[in-house]
CSV table of C-alpha atoms and ligand atoms in Angstrom, one decimal:
chain,number,residue,atom,x,y,z
Z,1398,MET,CA,0.0,0.0,0.0
Z,1399,ARG,CA,1.1,3.6,-0.6
Z,1400,THR,CA,-0.2,7.0,0.3
Z,1401,GLN,CA,1.1,10.5,0.7
Z,1402,VAL,CA,0.4,10.9,4.4
Z,1403,ALA,CA,0.0,7.9,6.7
Z,1404,ILE,CA,-2.0,8.8,9.8
Z,1405,ILE,CA,-2.0,6.7,13.0
Z,1406,GLY,CA,-5.1,7.2,15.1
Z,1407,ALA,CA,-8.8,8.0,14.2
Z,1408,GLY,CA,-9.3,10.5,17.1
Z,1409,PRO,CA,-10.0,14.2,16.6
Z,1410,ALA,CA,-6.4,14.9,15.5
Z,1411,GLY,CA,-6.1,12.0,12.9
Z,1412,LEU,CA,-9.5,12.4,11.4
Z,1413,LEU,CA,-9.4,16.2,11.2
Z,1414,LEU,CA,-6.0,16.1,9.6
Z,1415,SER,CA,-7.2,13.6,7.0
Z,1416,HIS,CA,-10.2,15.8,6.3
Z,1417,LEU,CA,-8.1,19.0,6.0
Z,1418,LEU,CA,-5.5,17.3,3.7
Z,1419,ALA,CA,-8.3,16.0,1.4
Z,1420,LEU,CA,-9.5,19.6,1.0
Z,1421,GLU,CA,-6.0,20.4,-0.3
Z,1422,GLY,CA,-6.0,17.4,-2.7
Z,1423,ILE,CA,-3.6,15.4,-0.5
Z,1424,GLU,CA,-4.2,11.7,0.0
Z,1425,SER,CA,-4.0,10.0,3.4
Z,1426,VAL,CA,-4.7,6.6,5.0
Z,1427,VAL,CA,-5.8,6.5,8.6
Z,1428,LEU,CA,-4.8,3.4,10.7
Z,1429,GLU,CA,-6.9,2.9,13.9
Z,1430,ARG,CA,-6.6,0.2,16.6
Z,1431,LYS,CA,-10.2,0.3,17.7
Z,1432,SER,CA,-13.4,-0.5,15.8
Z,1433,ARG,CA,-15.5,2.2,14.2
Z,1434,GLN,CA,-18.3,1.5,16.7
Z,1435,ALA,CA,-15.9,1.9,19.7
Z,1436,ILE,CA,-14.6,5.2,18.2
Z,1437,GLU,CA,-18.2,6.5,17.7
Z,1438,GLU,CA,-19.3,5.5,21.2
Z,1439,THR,CA,-16.3,6.6,23.4
Z,1440,ILE,CA,-17.4,9.4,25.7
Z,1441,LYS,CA,-14.7,12.2,26.1
Z,1442,ALA,CA,-14.7,15.9,25.5
Z,1443,GLY,CA,-17.7,18.3,25.3
Z,1444,VAL,CA,-16.5,21.8,24.8
Z,1445,LEU,CA,-15.4,23.3,21.5
Z,1446,GLU,CA,-13.6,26.6,21.1
Z,1447,GLN,CA,-15.2,29.1,18.8
Z,1448,TRP,CA,-12.5,28.9,16.1
Z,1449,VAL,CA,-12.9,25.1,16.0
Z,1450,VAL,CA,-16.7,25.4,15.5
Z,1451,ASP,CA,-16.0,28.0,12.7
Z,1452,LEU,CA,-13.4,25.6,11.1
Z,1453,LEU,CA,-15.7,22.6,11.1
Z,1454,GLN,CA,-18.5,24.7,9.6
Z,1455,ASP,CA,-16.2,26.4,7.0
Z,1456,THR,CA,-14.8,23.0,5.9
Z,1457,GLY,CA,-18.2,21.3,5.4
Z,1458,VAL,CA,-18.5,19.2,8.5
Z,1459,GLY,CA,-20.5,21.5,10.7
Z,1460,ASP,CA,-24.1,21.1,9.7
Z,1461,ARG,CA,-25.2,18.7,12.4
Z,1462,LEU,CA,-23.1,20.5,14.9
Z,1463,MET,CA,-24.9,23.8,14.2
Z,1464,ARG,CA,-28.3,22.0,14.5
Z,1465,GLU,CA,-27.6,19.9,17.6
Z,1466,ALA,CA,-24.9,21.6,19.7
Z,1467,THR,CA,-25.7,23.7,22.7
Z,1468,PHE,CA,-24.4,27.2,22.7
Z,1469,HIS,CA,-23.8,29.2,25.9
Z,1470,ASP,CA,-22.8,32.8,26.4
Z,1471,GLY,CA,-20.8,32.0,29.6
Z,1472,ILE,CA,-20.0,29.7,32.4
Z,1473,GLU,CA,-20.8,29.7,36.1
Z,1474,LEU,CA,-18.1,29.6,38.8
Z,1475,ARG,CA,-19.6,28.4,42.1
Z,1476,PHE,CA,-17.8,28.7,45.4
Z,1477,GLY,CA,-18.8,29.6,49.0
Z,1478,ARG,CA,-22.3,28.3,48.1
Z,1479,ARG,CA,-22.7,31.2,45.7
Z,1480,ARG,CA,-23.1,31.4,41.9
Z,1481,HIS,CA,-21.0,33.8,39.8
Z,1482,HIS,CA,-21.6,34.2,36.1
Z,1483,ILE,CA,-18.6,34.7,33.7
Z,1484,ASP,CA,-19.9,36.4,30.6
Z,1485,MET,CA,-17.6,34.8,28.0
Z,1486,ALA,CA,-19.3,36.3,25.0
Z,1487,GLY,CA,-19.5,39.8,26.5
Z,1488,LEU,CA,-15.8,39.6,27.5
Z,1489,THR,CA,-14.5,38.3,24.2
Z,1490,GLY,CA,-16.4,40.1,21.5
Z,1491,GLY,CA,-19.1,37.5,21.1
Z,1492,LYS,CA,-17.3,34.2,21.3
Z,1493,LYS,CA,-19.5,31.4,22.7
Z,1494,VAL,CA,-19.1,28.2,24.6
Z,1495,THR,CA,-20.1,25.3,22.3
Z,1496,ILE,CA,-21.1,22.0,23.8
Z,1497,TYR,CA,-21.0,19.1,21.3
Z,1498,ALA,CA,-19.7,15.7,22.2
Z,1499,GLN,CA,-16.3,14.6,20.9
Z,1500,HIS,CA,-17.7,11.3,19.5
Z,1501,GLU,CA,-20.3,13.3,17.5
Z,1502,VAL,CA,-17.5,15.3,15.9
Z,1503,LEU,CA,-15.8,12.0,15.1
Z,1504,LYS,CA,-19.0,10.6,13.6
Z,1505,ASP,CA,-19.3,13.7,11.3
Z,1506,LEU,CA,-15.6,13.4,10.3
Z,1507,ILE,CA,-15.7,9.7,9.6
Z,1508,ALA,CA,-18.9,10.1,7.5
Z,1509,ALA,CA,-17.3,12.9,5.5
Z,1510,ARG,CA,-14.1,11.0,4.8
Z,1511,LEU,CA,-15.9,7.8,3.8
Z,1512,ALA,CA,-18.3,9.7,1.6
Z,1513,GLN,CA,-15.3,11.3,-0.2
Z,1514,GLY,CA,-13.7,7.9,-0.8
Z,1515,GLY,CA,-11.1,8.3,2.0
Z,1516,THR,CA,-9.5,5.3,3.6
Z,1517,ILE,CA,-9.8,4.5,7.3
Z,1518,LEU,CA,-8.6,1.1,8.4
Z,1519,PHE,CA,-10.2,0.1,11.8
Z,1520,ASN,CA,-9.1,-2.7,14.1
Z,1521,VAL,CA,-5.4,-2.7,12.9
Z,1522,ARG,CA,-2.8,-4.1,15.3
Z,1523,ASP,CA,1.0,-3.8,16.0
Z,1524,VAL,CA,1.9,-0.6,14.1
Z,1525,ARG,CA,5.7,-0.4,13.7
Z,1526,LEU,CA,7.3,2.7,12.1
Z,1527,ASP,CA,10.4,2.6,9.9
Z,1528,ASN,CA,12.6,4.8,7.7
Z,1529,LEU,CA,11.6,8.0,9.5
Z,1530,GLN,CA,14.7,9.8,8.2
Z,1531,GLY,CA,14.4,8.7,4.6
Z,1532,PRO,CA,12.1,10.1,1.9
Z,1533,SER,CA,9.7,7.1,2.2
Z,1534,PRO,CA,8.8,6.3,5.8
Z,1535,SER,CA,6.7,3.2,6.3
Z,1536,ILE,CA,4.4,1.6,8.8
Z,1537,ALA,CA,4.2,-2.2,9.2
Z,1538,PHE,CA,0.9,-3.4,10.8
Z,1539,ARG,CA,-1.5,-6.3,11.1
Z,1540,LEU,CA,-5.0,-6.1,9.5
Z,1541,GLU,CA,-8.1,-7.3,11.4
Z,1542,ASP,CA,-7.8,-10.8,9.8
Z,1543,GLY,CA,-4.2,-11.1,11.0
Z,1544,ARG,CA,-2.5,-10.4,7.7
Z,1545,GLU,CA,0.7,-8.3,7.7
Z,1546,GLU,CA,0.7,-5.2,5.6
Z,1547,ILE,CA,3.1,-2.3,4.9
Z,1548,LEU,CA,2.0,1.2,4.2
Z,1549,GLN,CA,4.6,3.3,2.4
Z,1550,SER,CA,4.2,7.1,2.5
Z,1551,ASP,CA,5.9,10.5,2.2
Z,1552,PHE,CA,5.1,11.5,5.8
Z,1553,ILE,CA,3.7,9.9,9.0
Z,1554,ALA,CA,1.4,11.7,11.4
Z,1555,GLY,CA,1.4,10.2,14.9
Z,1556,CYS,CA,-2.1,11.1,16.1
Z,1557,ASP,CA,-2.4,8.1,18.4
Z,1558,GLY,CA,-3.1,9.7,21.8
Z,1559,TYR,CA,-1.2,9.7,25.0
Z,1560,HIS,CA,-0.7,5.9,25.1
Z,1561,GLY,CA,0.1,5.5,21.4
Z,1562,PRO,CA,3.5,4.3,20.2
Z,1563,SER,CA,4.5,7.1,17.8
Z,1564,ARG,CA,6.1,9.4,20.4
Z,1565,SER,CA,8.6,6.7,21.4
Z,1566,TYR,CA,10.2,6.9,17.9
Z,1567,ILE,CA,11.4,10.5,18.6
Z,1568,PRO,CA,14.9,10.1,20.0
Z,1569,ASN,CA,16.3,12.9,22.3
Z,1570,ARG,CA,12.8,14.1,23.2
Z,1571,LYS,CA,12.2,15.9,26.4
Z,1572,GLU,CA,9.1,15.0,28.3
Z,1573,TYR,CA,7.5,17.3,30.9
Z,1574,LEU,CA,5.0,15.5,33.1
Z,1575,ARG,CA,2.8,16.1,36.2
Z,1576,HIS,CA,0.4,13.6,37.6
Z,1577,TYR,CA,-2.3,15.2,39.8
Z,1578,PRO,CA,-3.3,13.3,43.0
Z,1579,PHE,CA,-7.0,13.0,41.9
Z,1580,GLY,CA,-9.1,11.5,39.2
Z,1581,TRP,CA,-12.4,12.7,37.5
Z,1582,LEU,CA,-15.4,10.4,37.9
Z,1583,GLY,CA,-17.7,11.2,34.9
Z,1584,ILE,CA,-21.3,10.2,34.5
Z,1585,LEU,CA,-23.9,10.5,31.8
Z,1586,VAL,CA,-27.4,10.7,33.1
Z,1587,GLU,CA,-31.0,10.9,31.8
Z,1588,ALA,CA,-32.3,14.0,33.5
Z,1589,PRO,CA,-33.4,17.5,32.6
Z,1590,ARG,CA,-30.8,20.3,32.7
Z,1591,ALA,CA,-29.9,21.6,36.2
Z,1592,ALA,CA,-28.5,24.9,35.1
Z,1593,ASP,CA,-28.4,27.3,32.2
Z,1594,GLU,CA,-24.6,27.2,31.9
Z,1595,LEU,CA,-21.7,24.8,32.7
Z,1596,VAL,CA,-21.1,25.0,36.5
Z,1597,TYR,CA,-17.5,24.7,37.8
Z,1598,THR,CA,-17.6,24.3,41.5
Z,1599,ASN,CA,-14.9,24.8,44.2
Z,1600,HIS,CA,-16.0,23.0,47.4
Z,1601,GLU,CA,-14.0,21.8,50.4
Z,1602,ARG,CA,-15.1,18.2,49.6
Z,1603,GLY,CA,-13.6,18.5,46.1
Z,1604,PHE,CA,-14.3,19.9,42.6
Z,1605,ALA,CA,-17.6,19.2,40.8
Z,1606,LEU,CA,-18.6,20.1,37.2
Z,1607,LEU,CA,-22.1,20.2,35.8
Z,1608,SER,CA,-22.0,20.0,32.0
Z,1609,THR,CA,-24.7,18.9,29.5
Z,1610,ARG,CA,-25.1,17.0,26.2
Z,1611,THR,CA,-28.8,17.6,25.3
Z,1612,THR,CA,-31.9,18.8,27.0
Z,1613,ASP,CA,-32.5,15.3,28.3
Z,1614,ILE,CA,-28.9,14.0,28.8
Z,1615,GLN,CA,-26.5,15.6,31.3
Z,1616,ARG,CA,-22.7,15.1,31.9
Z,1617,TYR,CA,-21.5,15.5,35.4
Z,1618,TYR,CA,-18.0,15.1,36.9
Z,1619,LEU,CA,-16.6,14.7,40.5
Z,1620,GLN,CA,-13.1,15.0,41.7
Z,1621,VAL,CA,-12.3,11.6,43.3
Z,1622,ASP,CA,-9.4,9.6,44.7
Z,1623,PRO,CA,-7.3,8.5,41.7
Z,1624,HIS,CA,-7.1,4.9,43.1
Z,1625,ASP,CA,-10.9,4.6,43.5
Z,1626,ASP,CA,-12.6,2.2,41.2
Z,1627,LEU,CA,-16.2,2.4,40.1
Z,1628,GLU,CA,-17.3,-0.2,42.7
Z,1629,ALA,CA,-16.6,2.5,45.3
Z,1630,TRP,CA,-19.2,4.8,43.6
Z,1631,PRO,CA,-22.7,3.4,43.6
Z,1632,ASP,CA,-25.3,5.7,42.1
Z,1633,ASP,CA,-26.6,7.0,45.4
Z,1634,ARG,CA,-23.2,7.9,46.6
Z,1635,ILE,CA,-22.5,9.9,43.4
Z,1636,TRP,CA,-25.8,11.8,43.7
Z,1637,ASP,CA,-25.3,12.6,47.4
Z,1638,GLU,CA,-21.8,13.8,46.8
Z,1639,LEU,CA,-22.7,15.9,43.7
Z,1640,GLU,CA,-25.6,17.4,45.7
Z,1641,ARG,CA,-23.4,18.4,48.6
Z,1642,ARG,CA,-20.7,20.0,46.4
Z,1643,VAL,CA,-23.1,22.0,44.2
Z,1644,GLU,CA,-25.6,23.2,46.8
Z,1645,THR,CA,-26.1,27.0,47.1
Z,1646,GLU,CA,-27.4,29.3,49.7
Z,1647,ASP,CA,-30.4,30.1,47.4
Z,1648,GLY,CA,-31.5,26.5,47.3
Z,1649,PHE,CA,-30.1,25.1,44.0
Z,1650,PHE,CA,-32.0,21.9,42.9
Z,1651,LEU,CA,-30.1,19.1,41.2
Z,1652,PRO,CA,-32.6,16.8,39.4
Z,1653,ARG,CA,-31.6,13.1,39.7
Z,1654,GLY,CA,-32.0,10.6,36.9
Z,1655,ARG,CA,-30.8,7.2,35.5
Z,1656,ILE,CA,-27.0,7.0,35.3
Z,1657,PHE,CA,-26.2,5.1,32.2
Z,1658,GLN,CA,-22.5,5.6,31.9
Z,1659,LYS,CA,-19.7,6.0,34.5
Z,1660,ASN,CA,-15.9,6.2,34.2
Z,1661,ILE,CA,-12.9,7.5,36.1
Z,1662,VAL,CA,-10.0,9.2,34.3
Z,1663,SER,CA,-6.6,10.2,35.5
Z,1664,VAL,CA,-5.5,13.8,35.3
Z,1665,ARG,CA,-2.1,14.9,34.1
Z,1666,SER,CA,-0.2,17.8,32.4
Z,1667,PHE,CA,2.3,16.5,29.8
Z,1668,VAL,CA,4.3,18.0,26.9
Z,1669,CYS,CA,6.7,16.3,24.6
Z,1670,GLU,CA,9.4,18.5,23.0
Z,1671,THR,CA,10.0,18.1,20.1
Z,1672,MET,CA,6.9,17.1,18.1
Z,1673,GLN,CA,8.8,15.9,15.0
Z,1674,TYR,CA,11.6,13.7,13.9
Z,1675,GLY,CA,12.6,13.3,10.2
Z,1676,ARG,CA,9.3,12.6,8.4
Z,1677,LEU,CA,7.3,11.8,11.6
Z,1678,PHE,CA,5.1,14.5,13.1
Z,1679,ILE,CA,3.1,13.9,16.3
Z,1680,ALA,CA,-0.1,15.8,17.1
Z,1681,GLY,CA,-2.8,16.1,19.8
Z,1682,ASP,CA,-2.6,14.0,22.9
Z,1683,ALA,CA,0.3,12.0,21.5
Z,1684,ALA,CA,2.4,15.2,22.0
Z,1685,HIS,CA,0.7,16.9,25.0
Z,1686,THR,CA,-2.2,16.3,27.4
Z,1687,VAL,CA,-3.9,18.7,29.8
Z,1688,PRO,CA,-6.2,18.3,32.8
Z,1689,PRO,CA,-9.8,18.5,31.4
Z,1690,THR,CA,-10.7,21.5,33.7
Z,1691,GLY,CA,-9.8,24.0,31.0
Z,1692,ALA,CA,-11.6,22.0,28.2
Z,1693,LYS,CA,-8.6,22.4,26.0
Z,1694,GLY,CA,-7.4,18.9,24.8
Z,1695,LEU,CA,-9.5,18.4,21.7
Z,1696,ASN,CA,-9.1,22.0,20.7
Z,1697,LEU,CA,-5.3,21.8,21.0
Z,1698,ALA,CA,-5.3,18.7,18.9
Z,1699,ALA,CA,-7.2,20.6,16.2
Z,1700,ALA,CA,-4.7,23.5,16.3
Z,1701,ASP,CA,-1.8,21.1,15.8
Z,1702,VAL,CA,-3.3,19.5,12.7
Z,1703,VAL,CA,-4.2,22.9,11.2
Z,1704,HIS,CA,-0.5,23.7,11.4
Z,1705,LEU,CA,0.5,20.3,10.1
Z,1706,ALA,CA,-2.0,20.4,7.2
Z,1707,ARG,CA,-0.7,23.9,6.2
Z,1708,GLY,CA,2.9,22.7,6.3
Z,1709,LEU,CA,2.1,19.6,4.2
Z,1710,ALA,CA,0.1,21.7,1.7
Z,1711,ARG,CA,3.0,24.1,1.3
Z,1712,TYR,CA,5.3,21.1,0.7
Z,1713,TYR,CA,3.1,19.5,-1.9
Z,1714,LEU,CA,1.7,22.6,-3.6
Z,1715,ARG,CA,4.8,24.8,-3.6
Z,1716,GLY,CA,7.7,22.5,-2.8
Z,1717,ASP,CA,8.4,24.6,0.3
Z,1718,ASP,CA,9.3,22.6,3.4
Z,1719,GLN,CA,10.0,25.5,5.8
Z,1720,TRP,CA,6.6,25.3,7.4
Z,1721,LEU,CA,7.1,21.7,8.2
Z,1722,ASP,CA,10.6,22.4,9.6
Z,1723,HIS,CA,8.9,24.9,12.0
Z,1724,TYR,CA,5.9,22.7,12.9
Z,1725,THR,CA,6.9,22.1,16.5
Z,1726,ASP,CA,7.6,25.9,17.1
Z,1727,SER,CA,4.3,26.9,15.6
Z,1728,CYS,CA,2.5,24.5,18.0
Z,1729,LEU,CA,4.4,24.9,21.2
Z,1730,ARG,CA,3.5,28.5,22.0
Z,1731,ARG,CA,-0.2,27.7,22.0
Z,1732,VAL,CA,0.4,24.3,23.7
Z,1733,TRP,CA,2.2,25.9,26.7
Z,1734,ARG,CA,-0.4,28.7,27.0
Z,1735,ALA,CA,-3.1,26.0,27.2
Z,1736,GLU,CA,-1.1,23.9,29.6
Z,1737,HIS,CA,-0.7,26.8,31.9
Z,1738,PHE,CA,-4.4,27.8,31.7
Z,1739,SER,CA,-5.5,24.2,32.3
Z,1740,TRP,CA,-3.1,24.0,35.3
Z,1741,PHE,CA,-4.5,27.4,36.6
Z,1742,MET,CA,-8.1,26.3,36.4
Z,1743,THR,CA,-7.3,22.9,38.0
Z,1744,SER,CA,-5.4,24.5,40.8
Z,1745,MET,CA,-8.1,27.1,41.5
Z,1746,LEU,CA,-10.9,24.6,41.6
Z,1747,HIS,CA,-9.6,21.3,43.1
Z,1748,GLN,CA,-8.6,20.2,46.6
Z,1749,LEU,CA,-5.2,18.6,47.1
Z,1750,PRO,CA,-4.5,16.1,50.0
Z,1751,GLU,CA,-1.7,18.4,51.2
Z,1752,HIS,CA,-3.9,21.5,51.2
Z,1753,THR,CA,-4.0,23.4,54.5
Z,1754,ASP,CA,-6.1,26.4,55.6
Z,1755,ILE,CA,-3.8,28.8,53.8
Z,1756,ASP,CA,-4.1,27.1,50.5
Z,1757,ARG,CA,-7.9,27.3,50.7
Z,1758,LYS,CA,-7.6,31.0,51.5
Z,1759,PHE,CA,-5.3,31.5,48.4
Z,1760,GLN,CA,-7.9,29.7,46.2
Z,1761,GLN,CA,-10.7,31.9,47.6
Z,1762,ALA,CA,-8.7,35.0,46.9
Z,1763,GLN,CA,-8.1,33.9,43.3
Z,1764,LEU,CA,-11.8,33.1,42.8
Z,1765,GLU,CA,-12.9,36.4,44.3
Z,1766,TYR,CA,-10.5,38.2,42.0
Z,1767,VAL,CA,-11.7,36.4,38.9
Z,1768,VAL,CA,-15.4,37.2,39.5
Z,1769,ALA,CA,-14.9,40.8,40.8
Z,1770,SER,CA,-12.3,42.2,38.4
Z,1771,GLU,CA,-13.2,42.6,34.7
Z,1772,PRO,CA,-9.6,42.3,33.5
Z,1773,ALA,CA,-9.2,39.0,35.5
Z,1774,ALA,CA,-12.5,37.7,34.1
Z,1775,GLN,CA,-11.5,38.7,30.6
Z,1776,SER,CA,-8.2,36.9,30.8
Z,1777,LEU,CA,-10.0,33.7,31.9
Z,1778,ALA,CA,-12.6,34.2,29.2
Z,1779,GLU,CA,-10.0,34.8,26.5
Z,1780,ASN,CA,-8.3,31.5,27.3
Z,1781,TYR,CA,-11.5,29.5,27.8
Z,1782,VAL,CA,-13.1,30.4,24.5
Z,1783,GLY,CA,-9.8,29.9,22.8
Z,1784,LEU,CA,-7.0,32.0,21.4
Z,1785,PRO,CA,-6.7,32.4,17.6
Z,1786,VAL,CA,-5.2,29.4,15.9
Z,1787,ASP,CA,-2.1,31.3,15.0
Z,1788,TRP,CA,-1.5,32.5,18.5
E,2101,RFL,P1,-7.3,10.4,21.0
E,2101,RFL,O1,-8.7,11.0,21.1
E,2101,RFL,O2,-6.8,9.7,22.2
E,2101,RFL,O3,-7.2,9.5,19.7
E,2101,RFL,C1,-6.1,8.7,19.5
E,2101,RFL,C2,-6.5,7.6,18.6
E,2101,RFL,O4,-5.4,6.8,18.3
E,2101,RFL,C3,-5.7,5.4,18.5
E,2101,RFL,N1,-4.5,4.6,18.7
E,2101,RFL,C4,-4.0,3.8,17.8
E,2101,RFL,N2,-4.3,3.5,16.5
E,2101,RFL,C5,-3.5,2.6,15.9
E,2101,RFL,N3,-2.5,2.0,16.5
E,2101,RFL,C6,-2.1,2.2,17.7
E,2101,RFL,N4,-1.0,1.6,18.3
E,2101,RFL,C7,-2.9,3.2,18.5
E,2101,RFL,N5,-2.8,3.7,19.7
E,2101,RFL,C8,-3.8,4.5,19.9
E,2101,RFL,C9,-6.7,5.4,19.6
E,2101,RFL,O5,-7.5,4.2,19.6
E,2101,RFL,C10,-7.5,6.6,19.4
E,2101,RFL,O6,-8.6,6.4,18.6
E,2101,RFL,O7,-6.3,11.6,20.7
E,2101,RFL,P2,-6.4,13.0,19.9
E,2101,RFL,O8,-6.9,12.7,18.5
E,2101,RFL,O9,-5.1,13.7,20.0
E,2101,RFL,O10,-7.5,13.8,20.6
E,2101,RFL,C11,-7.4,14.3,21.9
E,2101,RFL,C12,-8.7,14.4,22.6
E,2101,RFL,O11,-9.3,13.1,22.6
E,2101,RFL,C13,-8.5,14.8,24.1
E,2101,RFL,O12,-7.6,15.8,24.2
E,2101,RFL,C14,-9.9,15.4,24.7
E,2101,RFL,O13,-10.8,14.3,24.8
E,2101,RFL,C15,-9.6,16.1,26.0
E,2101,RFL,N6,-10.9,16.5,26.7
E,2101,RFL,C16,-11.4,17.7,26.3
E,2101,RFL,N7,-10.9,18.4,25.3
E,2101,RFL,C17,-11.6,19.6,24.9
E,2101,RFL,O14,-11.1,20.3,24.0
E,2101,RFL,N8,-12.7,20.0,25.5
E,2101,RFL,C18,-13.3,19.3,26.5
E,2101,RFL,O15,-14.4,19.6,27.0
E,2101,RFL,C19,-12.6,18.1,27.0
E,2101,RFL,N9,-13.2,17.4,28.0
E,2101,RFL,C20,-11.4,15.7,27.7
E,2101,RFL,C21,-12.6,16.2,28.3
E,2101,RFL,C22,-10.9,14.5,28.0
E,2101,RFL,C23,-11.5,13.7,29.0
E,2101,RFL,N10,-10.9,12.5,29.4
E,2101,RFL,C24,-11.5,11.3,28.9
E,2101,RFL,C25,-9.6,12.5,29.8
E,2101,RFL,C26,-13.2,15.4,29.3
E,2101,RFL,C27,-12.6,14.2,29.7
E,2101,RFL,C28,-13.3,13.4,30.8
E,2102,PHB,C1,-17.7,17.9,29.1
E,2102,PHB,O1,-18.9,18.3,28.9
E,2102,PHB,O2,-17.4,16.7,29.0
E,2102,PHB,C2,-16.7,18.9,29.7
E,2102,PHB,C3,-17.1,20.2,29.9
E,2102,PHB,C4,-16.1,21.1,30.4
E,2102,PHB,C5,-14.9,20.6,30.8
E,2102,PHB,C6,-14.6,19.3,30.6
E,2102,PHB,C7,-15.5,18.4,30.1
E,2102,PHB,O3,-14.0,21.5,31.3
């Protein structure tokens, strides 16, 4: 098999890259370890930055999003049992908070690629990368039926997430990593909306987040012990804990409902420098991950592949490889900004085991500042709705 760009991973990074390349007339093949059904059912991100919404719309994959997504003008910060509205749209010249599940974005991208005759191979195994420094790098892999295949290409894009193998092929990389001493327990629940906006809560028992998917399905998160398993969290305990953390002095009511999905994820900050080696480029969670508190991961993955698609388009259409040479630099400035913002939101809203009274006072002071000072709120809003892709 041969293609121009071999892409490992059919997550947001890999599929959006394949879509953007196709618009430039550049061929790609996507190799994915999981089944199509698994990809289209895995529950992850919810919040899209304004420029990502615009990009999906401008490139022909935004119709369902525009019909089905939820658009909010702001978010709520809740602490000291009080609610505080952050007017994102008002503070950023009209940029909104868009809630549209990651797997819905993936369904739209998969449908578009397949309708245009694109190739996505699901259920592949054992990808091995070779010849990364030569003009024709290759990937050996095993098809679903066990047969060995080799995909020759001009370039390889490693879009295989935090646990994927691509990153390990970059020698002399420097990895920056912080594990946080808590996890996020996420649930999907059949219930009416509890609030008009996403609610980020700082509470002495731990962080809680109320998000949404549709008018009838809600997405809620609780800060939990990272070593907890789901056995420790029967439905009643989840509801009792959520209720305690999000209660307000004016009597906020949290409607309960049937919980039909639960999982616990670990929380980390991670950056790999550099993001390229010879003809291998890594993008998205393969190169960096953020705690979900800033809602940045999918959006960062999208920004990486916009830069990569531009670099590849310059190479194929103009014979100019300067953009590709500078791929890592064009991504890292935005990556570190988002890493810092995600750490900032996480630190402001979560409780750490080592926290003492003074740490709680520092958190309260920061929260009071963000809701009382317009410049502080504007800084939070600018980061949350997303800096321009070329930032
Ligand atoms: P993904 O989504 O992990 O996709 C990688 C794909 O590569 C495949 N793969 C392989 N394929 C072939 N061979 C191999 N050896 C392979 N190894 C792996 C995998 O099966 C997978 O299909 O990475 P990508 O594309 O970089 O996308 C990153 C995003 O998924 C991630 O950053 C976001 O989900 C983060 N995130 C959020 N981001 C936002 O922008 N807004 C949010 O509101 C938001 N909320 C969240 C989140 C992540 C969360 N979790 C699950 C940590 C909320 C949560 C709870
Ligand atoms: C979600 O809806 O899944 C979601 C919303 C906001 C976040 C993280 C996740 O910060």
